Every structure is written in C-alpha cells, then in structure tokens.
CSV table of C-alpha atoms in Angstrom, one decimal:
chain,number,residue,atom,x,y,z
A,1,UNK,CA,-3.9,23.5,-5.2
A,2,UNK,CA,-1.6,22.2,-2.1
A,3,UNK,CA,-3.3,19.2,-0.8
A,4,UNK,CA,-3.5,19.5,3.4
A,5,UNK,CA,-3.2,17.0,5.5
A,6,UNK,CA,-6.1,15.1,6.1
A,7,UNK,CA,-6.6,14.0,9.9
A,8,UNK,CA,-5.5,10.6,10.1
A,9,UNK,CA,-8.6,8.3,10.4
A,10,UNK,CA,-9.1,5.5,13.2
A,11,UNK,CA,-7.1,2.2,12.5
A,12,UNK,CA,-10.1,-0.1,11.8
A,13,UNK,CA,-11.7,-2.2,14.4
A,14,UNK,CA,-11.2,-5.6,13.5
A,15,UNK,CA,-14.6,-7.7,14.0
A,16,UNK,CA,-15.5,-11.4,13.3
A,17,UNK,CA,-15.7,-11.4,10.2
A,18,UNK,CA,-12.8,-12.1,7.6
A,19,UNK,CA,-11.9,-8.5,5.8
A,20,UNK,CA,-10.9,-9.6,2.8
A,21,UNK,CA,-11.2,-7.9,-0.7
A,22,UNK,CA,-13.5,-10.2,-2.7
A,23,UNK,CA,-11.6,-11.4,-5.3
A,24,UNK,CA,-8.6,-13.0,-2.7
A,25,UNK,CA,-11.3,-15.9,-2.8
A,26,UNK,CA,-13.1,-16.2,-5.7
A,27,UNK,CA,-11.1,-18.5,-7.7
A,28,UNK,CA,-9.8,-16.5,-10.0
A,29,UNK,CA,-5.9,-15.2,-11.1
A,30,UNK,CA,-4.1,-13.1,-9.0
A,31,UNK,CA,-1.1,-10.5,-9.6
A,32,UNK,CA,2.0,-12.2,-8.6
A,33,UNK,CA,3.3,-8.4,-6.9
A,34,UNK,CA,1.0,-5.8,-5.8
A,35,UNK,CA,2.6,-2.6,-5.3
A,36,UNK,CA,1.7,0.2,-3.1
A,37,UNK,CA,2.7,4.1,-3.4
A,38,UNK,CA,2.6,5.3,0.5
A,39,UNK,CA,1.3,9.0,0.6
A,40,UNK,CA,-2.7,9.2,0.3
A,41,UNK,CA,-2.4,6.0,-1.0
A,42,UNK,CA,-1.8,3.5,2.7
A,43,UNK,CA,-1.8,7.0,4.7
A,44,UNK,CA,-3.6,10.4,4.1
A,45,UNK,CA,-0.6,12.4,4.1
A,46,UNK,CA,2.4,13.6,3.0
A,47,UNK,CA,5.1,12.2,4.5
A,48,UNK,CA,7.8,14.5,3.5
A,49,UNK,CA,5.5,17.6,4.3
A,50,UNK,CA,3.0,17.1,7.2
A,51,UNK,CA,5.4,14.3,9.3
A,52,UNK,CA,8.1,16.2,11.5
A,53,UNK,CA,10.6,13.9,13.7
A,54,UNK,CA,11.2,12.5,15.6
A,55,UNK,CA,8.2,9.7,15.4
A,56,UNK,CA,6.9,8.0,18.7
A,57,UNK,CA,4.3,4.9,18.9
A,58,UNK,CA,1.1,5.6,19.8
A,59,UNK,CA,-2.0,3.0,20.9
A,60,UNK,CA,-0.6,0.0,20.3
A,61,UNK,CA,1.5,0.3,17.5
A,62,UNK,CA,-1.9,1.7,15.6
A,63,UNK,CA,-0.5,5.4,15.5
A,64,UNK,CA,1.8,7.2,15.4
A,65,UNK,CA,2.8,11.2,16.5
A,66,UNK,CA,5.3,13.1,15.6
A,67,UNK,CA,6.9,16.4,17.1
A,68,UNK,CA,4.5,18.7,17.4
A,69,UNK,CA,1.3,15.7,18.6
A,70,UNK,CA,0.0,15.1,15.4
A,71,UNK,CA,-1.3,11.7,14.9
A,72,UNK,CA,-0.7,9.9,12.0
A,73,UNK,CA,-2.0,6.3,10.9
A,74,UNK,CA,-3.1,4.4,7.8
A,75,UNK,CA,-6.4,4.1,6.1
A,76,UNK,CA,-8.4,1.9,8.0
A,77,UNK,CA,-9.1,-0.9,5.9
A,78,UNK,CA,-5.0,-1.0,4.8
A,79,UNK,CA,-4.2,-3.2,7.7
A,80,UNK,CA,-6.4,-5.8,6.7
A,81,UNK,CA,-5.8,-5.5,2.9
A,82,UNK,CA,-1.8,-6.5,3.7
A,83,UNK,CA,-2.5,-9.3,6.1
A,84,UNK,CA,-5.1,-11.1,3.3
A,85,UNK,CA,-2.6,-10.5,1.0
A,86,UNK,CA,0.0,-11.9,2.6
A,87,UNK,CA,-2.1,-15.1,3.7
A,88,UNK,CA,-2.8,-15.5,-0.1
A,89,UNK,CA,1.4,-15.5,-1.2
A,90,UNK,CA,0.6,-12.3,-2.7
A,91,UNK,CA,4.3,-10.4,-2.9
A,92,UNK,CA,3.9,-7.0,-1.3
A,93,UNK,CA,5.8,-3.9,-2.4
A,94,UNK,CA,6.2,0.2,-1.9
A,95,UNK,CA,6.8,2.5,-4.8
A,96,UNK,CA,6.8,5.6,-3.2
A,97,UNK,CA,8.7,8.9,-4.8
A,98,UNK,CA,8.7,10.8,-1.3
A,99,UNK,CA,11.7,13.1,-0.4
A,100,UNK,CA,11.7,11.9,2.8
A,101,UNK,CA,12.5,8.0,2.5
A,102,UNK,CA,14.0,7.2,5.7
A,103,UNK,CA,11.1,9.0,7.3
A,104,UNK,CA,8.2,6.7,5.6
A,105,UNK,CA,10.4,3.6,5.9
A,106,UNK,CA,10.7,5.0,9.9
A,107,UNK,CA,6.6,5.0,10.2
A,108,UNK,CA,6.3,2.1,8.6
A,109,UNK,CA,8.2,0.5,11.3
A,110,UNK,CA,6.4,2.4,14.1
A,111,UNK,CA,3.0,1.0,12.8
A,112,UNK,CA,2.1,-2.6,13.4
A,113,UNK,CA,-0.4,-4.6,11.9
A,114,UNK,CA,-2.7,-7.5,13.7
A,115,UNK,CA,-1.5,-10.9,13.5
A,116,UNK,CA,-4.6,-12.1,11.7
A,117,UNK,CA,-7.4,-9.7,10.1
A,118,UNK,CA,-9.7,-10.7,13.1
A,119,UNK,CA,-7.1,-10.6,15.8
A,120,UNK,CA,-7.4,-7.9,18.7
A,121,UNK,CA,-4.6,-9.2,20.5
A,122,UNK,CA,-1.6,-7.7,22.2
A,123,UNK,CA,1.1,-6.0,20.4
A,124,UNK,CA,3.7,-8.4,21.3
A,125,UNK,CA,2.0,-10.9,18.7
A,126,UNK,CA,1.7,-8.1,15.9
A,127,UNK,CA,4.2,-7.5,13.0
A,128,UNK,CA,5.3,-4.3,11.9
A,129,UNK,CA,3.9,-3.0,8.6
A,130,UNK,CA,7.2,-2.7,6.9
A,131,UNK,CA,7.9,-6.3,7.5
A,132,UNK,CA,4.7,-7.0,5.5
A,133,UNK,CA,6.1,-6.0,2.2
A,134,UNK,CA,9.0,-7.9,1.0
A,135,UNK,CA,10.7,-4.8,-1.6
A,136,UNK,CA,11.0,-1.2,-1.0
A,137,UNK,CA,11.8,1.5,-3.7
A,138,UNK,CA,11.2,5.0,-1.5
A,139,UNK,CA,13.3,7.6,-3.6
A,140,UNK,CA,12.5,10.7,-5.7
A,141,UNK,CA,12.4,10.0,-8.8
A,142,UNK,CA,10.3,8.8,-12.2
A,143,UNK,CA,7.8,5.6,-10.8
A,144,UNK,CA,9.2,3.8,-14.0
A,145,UNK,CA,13.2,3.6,-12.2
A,146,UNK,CA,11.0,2.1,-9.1
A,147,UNK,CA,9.4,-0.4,-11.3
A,148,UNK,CA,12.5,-1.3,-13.2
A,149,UNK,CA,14.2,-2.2,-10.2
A,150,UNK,CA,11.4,-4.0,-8.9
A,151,UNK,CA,11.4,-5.8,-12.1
A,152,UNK,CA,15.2,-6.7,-11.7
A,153,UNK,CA,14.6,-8.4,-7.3
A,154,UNK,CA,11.7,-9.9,-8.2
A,155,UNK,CA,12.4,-11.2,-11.3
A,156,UNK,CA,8.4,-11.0,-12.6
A,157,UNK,CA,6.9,-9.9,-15.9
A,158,UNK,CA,5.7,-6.6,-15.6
A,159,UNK,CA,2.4,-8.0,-16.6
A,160,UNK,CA,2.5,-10.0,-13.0
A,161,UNK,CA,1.8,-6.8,-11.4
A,162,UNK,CA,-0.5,-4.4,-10.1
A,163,UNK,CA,-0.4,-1.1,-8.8
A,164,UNK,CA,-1.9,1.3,-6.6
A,165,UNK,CA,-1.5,5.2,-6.6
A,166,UNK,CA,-2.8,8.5,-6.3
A,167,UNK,CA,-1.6,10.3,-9.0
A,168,UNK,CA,-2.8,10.0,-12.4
A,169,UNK,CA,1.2,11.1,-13.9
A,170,UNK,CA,2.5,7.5,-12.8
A,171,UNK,CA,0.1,5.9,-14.7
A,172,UNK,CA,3.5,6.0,-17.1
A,173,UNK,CA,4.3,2.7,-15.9
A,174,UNK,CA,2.0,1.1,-17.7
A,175,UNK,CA,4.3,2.1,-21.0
A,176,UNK,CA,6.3,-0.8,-18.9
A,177,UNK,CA,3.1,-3.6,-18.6
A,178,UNK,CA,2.4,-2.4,-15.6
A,179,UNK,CA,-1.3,-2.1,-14.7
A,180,UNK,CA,-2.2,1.0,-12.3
A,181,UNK,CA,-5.1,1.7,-10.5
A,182,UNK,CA,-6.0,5.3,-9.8
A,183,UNK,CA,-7.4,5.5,-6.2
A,184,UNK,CA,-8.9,9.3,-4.8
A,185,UNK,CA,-9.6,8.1,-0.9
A,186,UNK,CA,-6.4,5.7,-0.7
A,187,UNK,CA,-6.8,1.8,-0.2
A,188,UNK,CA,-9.4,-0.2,0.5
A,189,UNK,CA,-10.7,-3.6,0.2
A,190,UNK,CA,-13.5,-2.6,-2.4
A,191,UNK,CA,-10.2,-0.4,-4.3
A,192,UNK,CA,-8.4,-3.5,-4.4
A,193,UNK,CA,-11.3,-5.7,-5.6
A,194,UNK,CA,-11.6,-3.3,-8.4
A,195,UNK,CA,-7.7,-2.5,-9.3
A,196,UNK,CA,-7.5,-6.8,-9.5
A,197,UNK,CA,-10.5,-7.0,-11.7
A,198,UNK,CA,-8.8,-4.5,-14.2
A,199,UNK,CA,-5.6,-6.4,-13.6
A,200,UNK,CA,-7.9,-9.5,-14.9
A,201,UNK,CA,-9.5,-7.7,-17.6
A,202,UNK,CA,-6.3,-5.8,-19.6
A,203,UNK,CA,-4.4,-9.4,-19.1
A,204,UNK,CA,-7.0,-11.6,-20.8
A,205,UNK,CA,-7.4,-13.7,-16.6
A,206,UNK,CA,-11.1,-13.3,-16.6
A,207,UNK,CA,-11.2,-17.4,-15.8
A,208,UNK,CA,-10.3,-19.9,-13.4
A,209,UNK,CA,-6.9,-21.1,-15.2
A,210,UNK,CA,-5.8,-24.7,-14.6
C-alpha cells in the first residue's frame, strides 16, 4: 500500500518548560551519534514524492511550501529533540536513502529551529535545522554504505550509535553494531527516551559509569 502524505502537523509551541526526552538528564550513558532517517521519521512525508520545487519559507522559518501550496514541516516535538541534543554534545546525523537528496538537504535549510527549546524569539536568533546535525549521508542506497561512511567521519564504534527510522528493512545495520529504533509516528521525545533505553540495555550501560 502507497503511503500518502500525511498533512504536515503544527511546529510545536514551545512553553516554559524544558522539552527534553527524559533520559538527556538522568545520569545515565548516552550514544555518542544519534542518527536520524528524514522521511516519516523528522517529517511526515516523502520527500522525493509529495515535495515539488521550488521550496519557499513559510511562518518563521517553521514551514515550508512548495509549488503547488502545500505546507510541509517536521514533527512537532523534532525541534526540541535536536536542540537538547545538541545542548548535551550529542553528535547529530541524517541517514536518509531518498532519491531526492538535494531536495531534503534544501528543506532542511528552509526550516529553522529555536535558539533554545523554550525560546519564541525572532527568526534572526534561530539556526537552521541542517546546521544542527554535523554529518549528512542523503543518497539511494543500502542504510549500511550510510553507516559505513558515517563510521569512517566520525571515527565512532558502531556500538556508540543509535538510530532512528521507519522502516523495519534497515534494521540491517545492526549486522554493523548499530542499534535501530523502529518508530510508526516519527520522532518524539518519549521515541527517543525509549530508542536510548534500548541503546542502554543491548550495550550492557544500564548504570551511571564513572
């Protein structure tokens, strides 16, 4: 069954309180690189199917619209998920097998993120989402030659990283040490709570190491 685009949701409004998954603060060990696939896994879309050029900001920086007026956006809670992560020196990273890799890398600069997870200031203090992330690997291809040369910039043990996707098939990576978490709504902070916890558990970093 083709997946159809789902509408993209409202960019979240950013309150108060700190939005941060749970287990940024609790003490315990954290992936080294966290890496992200990009369609209905930071955006509920397809890229390479529903996105036609060319791309124009929209509120803020918070959308984005294409060609035809459709409106396109991440998941709401992804904007805070890559600011905490980035406050915690948590190396960010795409992994996205999209025929359409200058378009995603295109939205991703389009769409800007807060400069804190409880800012609502302007957009001239915001950063944009692709600046968040510190590798990209955007090509066609098996999610193991995106992991290999992530591997080979980064220099980490496969074991040092954590992964999030849609799309049970890539769960081949963790042949590599990888450890994938299968999402079905895309990310959130209660998603990443539980992908770190089975990062924890399958790598024996249950406890506050030394």
């Amino acid at each position: 069954m083709v997946r159809k685009a789902a509408e993209s949701p409202t960019p979240a409004i950013l309150g108060e309180q700190p939005l941060e998954p749970e287990t940024f603060n609790d003490g315990l060990p954290l992936p080294k690189l966290i890496v992200f696939d990009l369609d209905y896994t930071l955006w509920p879309f397809w890229v390479d199917t529903h996105v036609t050029p060319p791309l124009k900001a929209k509120e803020g920086n918070s959308k984005a619209v294409d060609r035809w007026g459709e409106t396109f956006a991440f998941y709401p809670e992804v904007p805070s998920v890559l600011l905490a992560a980035r406050a915690h020196s948590i190396t960010l990273a795409t992994a996205s097998r999209t025929h359409a890799p200058d378009l995603a890398q295109s939205l991703l600069k389009l769409l800007y993120l807060p400069a804190s997870a409880t800012s609502t200031t302007s957009t001239s203090s915001r950063k944009r989402a692709i600046d968040a992330f510190a590798h990209h690997q955007i090509f066609p291809g098996d999610k193991k030659q995106h992991f290999a040369k992530l591997q080979k910039q980064t220099g980490l043990k496969y074991e040092e990283m954590l992964f999030f996707d849609d799309e049970s098939r890539n769960r081949n990576v963790e042949t590599l040490g990888v450890v994938m978490w299968l999402l079905v709504s895309g990310v959130s902070r209660r998603e990443v709570d539980a992908g770190i916890r089975e990062w924890r558990r399958r790598n024996g970093r249950e406890e506050i190491e030394g």
